[in-house]
Amino acid sequence: DVPRAIELWTEAAELGSIDAHYQLSVVYYSGMGTEEDKPRAIHHWQQAAMKGHVESRHNLGAVEHDDNGHYQLAVQHWMISAKMGFEK
């Protein structure tokens, strides 16, 4: 039940859950079970990344590279995620 999951993740994110921000970003970016909302997804990745979520930081780099063409900013995100231990 994706709508219910979004509701619960939203509540958890408002309480500061990094994982909830990440989960919301995934469903909003892909439109999995809800309407695609890339700006909202990016916001949630930013919130999680600022709190140390490594994969969110990496995904921000991918968005900057693939969607926005901001290659230097993408590399900065990827370098930060690599220094935090991301190995993908």
PDB file of C-alpha atoms in Angstrom:
ATOM      1  CA  ASP A   1       0.000   0.000   0.000  1.00  0.00           C
ATOM      2  CA  VAL A   2       2.186   2.803  -1.324  1.00  0.00           C
ATOM      3  CA  PRO A   3      -0.094   5.704  -0.314  1.00  0.00           C
ATOM      4  CA  ARG A   4      -0.070   4.491   3.295  1.00  0.00           C
ATOM      5  CA  ALA A   5       3.700   3.998   3.183  1.00  0.00           C
ATOM      6  CA  ILE A   6       4.137   7.544   1.866  1.00  0.00           C
ATOM      7  CA  GLU A   7       1.963   8.836   4.690  1.00  0.00           C
ATOM      8  CA  LEU A   8       4.036   7.005   7.303  1.00  0.00           C
ATOM      9  CA  TRP A   9       7.375   7.945   5.703  1.00  0.00           C
ATOM     10  CA  THR A  10       6.262  11.578   5.578  1.00  0.00           C
ATOM     11  CA  GLU A  11       5.471  11.526   9.300  1.00  0.00           C
ATOM     12  CA  ALA A  12       8.790   9.845  10.038  1.00  0.00           C
ATOM     13  CA  ALA A  13      10.692  12.314   7.845  1.00  0.00           C
ATOM     14  CA  GLU A  14       9.067  15.215   9.689  1.00  0.00           C
ATOM     15  CA  LEU A  15      10.415  13.632  12.880  1.00  0.00           C
ATOM     16  CA  GLY A  16      13.905  13.496  11.374  1.00  0.00           C
ATOM     17  CA  SER A  17      14.174   9.977   9.946  1.00  0.00           C
ATOM     18  CA  ILE A  18      16.945   9.845   7.357  1.00  0.00           C
ATOM     19  CA  ASP A  19      15.694   6.536   5.959  1.00  0.00           C
ATOM     20  CA  ALA A  20      12.188   7.940   5.550  1.00  0.00           C
ATOM     21  CA  HIS A  21      13.581  10.855   3.522  1.00  0.00           C
ATOM     22  CA  TYR A  22      15.428   8.351   1.354  1.00  0.00           C
ATOM     23  CA  GLN A  23      12.367   6.144   0.813  1.00  0.00           C
ATOM     24  CA  LEU A  24      10.251   9.158  -0.105  1.00  0.00           C
ATOM     25  CA  SER A  25      12.871  10.277  -2.602  1.00  0.00           C
ATOM     26  CA  VAL A  26      12.845   6.872  -4.292  1.00  0.00           C
ATOM     27  CA  VAL A  27       9.069   6.716  -4.742  1.00  0.00           C
ATOM     28  CA  TYR A  28       8.745  10.344  -5.847  1.00  0.00           C
ATOM     29  CA  TYR A  29      11.670  10.173  -8.276  1.00  0.00           C
ATOM     30  CA  SER A  30      10.461   6.975  -9.928  1.00  0.00           C
ATOM     31  CA  GLY A  31       6.739   7.589  -9.589  1.00  0.00           C
ATOM     32  CA  MET A  32       6.499   4.110  -8.075  1.00  0.00           C
ATOM     33  CA  GLY A  33       2.954   3.878  -6.750  1.00  0.00           C
ATOM     34  CA  THR A  34       2.459   7.637  -6.849  1.00  0.00           C
ATOM     35  CA  GLU A  35       2.755  10.539  -9.245  1.00  0.00           C
ATOM     36  CA  GLU A  36       6.348  11.295 -10.249  1.00  0.00           C
ATOM     37  CA  ASP A  37       7.628  14.426  -8.487  1.00  0.00           C
ATOM     38  CA  LYS A  38      11.349  14.837  -9.106  1.00  0.00           C
ATOM     39  CA  PRO A  39      11.717  18.182  -7.284  1.00  0.00           C
ATOM     40  CA  ARG A  40      10.162  16.632  -4.171  1.00  0.00           C
ATOM     41  CA  ALA A  41      12.407  13.580  -4.555  1.00  0.00           C
ATOM     42  CA  ILE A  42      15.498  15.767  -4.782  1.00  0.00           C
ATOM     43  CA  HIS A  43      14.407  17.688  -1.693  1.00  0.00           C
ATOM     44  CA  HIS A  44      14.207  14.440   0.275  1.00  0.00           C
ATOM     45  CA  TRP A  45      17.595  13.272  -1.038  1.00  0.00           C
ATOM     46  CA  GLN A  46      19.055  16.608   0.045  1.00  0.00           C
ATOM     47  CA  GLN A  47      17.574  16.284   3.512  1.00  0.00           C
ATOM     48  CA  ALA A  48      18.923  12.750   3.911  1.00  0.00           C
ATOM     49  CA  ALA A  49      22.323  13.627   2.424  1.00  0.00           C
ATOM     50  CA  MET A  50      22.768  16.557   4.807  1.00  0.00           C
ATOM     51  CA  LYS A  51      22.223  14.131   7.671  1.00  0.00           C
ATOM     52  CA  GLY A  52      24.820  11.683   6.354  1.00  0.00           C
ATOM     53  CA  HIS A  53      22.866   9.271   4.146  1.00  0.00           C
ATOM     54  CA  VAL A  54      25.537   8.066   1.720  1.00  0.00           C
ATOM     55  CA  GLU A  55      23.329   6.714  -1.066  1.00  0.00           C
ATOM     56  CA  SER A  56      21.267   9.923  -1.093  1.00  0.00           C
ATOM     57  CA  ARG A  57      24.461  11.899  -1.619  1.00  0.00           C
ATOM     58  CA  HIS A  58      25.433   9.593  -4.474  1.00  0.00           C
ATOM     59  CA  ASN A  59      21.976   9.908  -6.050  1.00  0.00           C
ATOM     60  CA  LEU A  60      22.197  13.695  -5.931  1.00  0.00           C
ATOM     61  CA  GLY A  61      25.374  13.370  -7.969  1.00  0.00           C
ATOM     62  CA  ALA A  62      23.578  11.190 -10.498  1.00  0.00           C
ATOM     63  CA  VAL A  63      20.762  13.735 -10.825  1.00  0.00           C
ATOM     64  CA  GLU A  64      23.226  16.587 -11.325  1.00  0.00           C
ATOM     65  CA  HIS A  65      25.115  14.578 -13.930  1.00  0.00           C
ATOM     66  CA  ASP A  66      22.301  12.887 -15.841  1.00  0.00           C
ATOM     67  CA  ASP A  67      19.418  15.336 -15.545  1.00  0.00           C
ATOM     68  CA  ASN A  68      21.043  18.734 -15.091  1.00  0.00           C
ATOM     69  CA  GLY A  69      24.412  18.457 -16.841  1.00  0.00           C
ATOM     70  CA  HIS A  70      26.210  19.923 -13.809  1.00  0.00           C
ATOM     71  CA  TYR A  71      29.248  17.688 -14.002  1.00  0.00           C
ATOM     72  CA  GLN A  72      31.429  19.463 -11.444  1.00  0.00           C
ATOM     73  CA  LEU A  73      28.657  19.440  -8.864  1.00  0.00           C
ATOM     74  CA  ALA A  74      28.012  15.763  -9.633  1.00  0.00           C
ATOM     75  CA  VAL A  75      31.666  14.943  -8.990  1.00  0.00           C
ATOM     76  CA  GLN A  76      31.546  16.840  -5.692  1.00  0.00           C
ATOM     77  CA  HIS A  77      28.552  14.769  -4.549  1.00  0.00           C
ATOM     78  CA  TRP A  78      30.242  11.563  -5.667  1.00  0.00           C
ATOM     79  CA  MET A  79      33.512  12.450  -3.943  1.00  0.00           C
ATOM     80  CA  ILE A  80      31.671  13.122  -0.690  1.00  0.00           C
ATOM     81  CA  SER A  81      29.769   9.852  -0.968  1.00  0.00           C
ATOM     82  CA  ALA A  82      32.999   7.958  -1.735  1.00  0.00           C
ATOM     83  CA  LYS A  83      34.699   9.481   1.299  1.00  0.00           C
ATOM     84  CA  MET A  84      31.707   8.338   3.338  1.00  0.00           C
ATOM     85  CA  GLY A  85      32.206   4.770   2.115  1.00  0.00           C
ATOM     86  CA  PHE A  86      29.917   4.460  -0.904  1.00  0.00           C
ATOM     87  CA  GLU A  87      31.330   1.841  -3.287  1.00  0.00           C
ATOM     88  CA  LYS A  88      28.732   1.415  -6.050  1.00  0.00           C
TER      89      LYS A  88
END
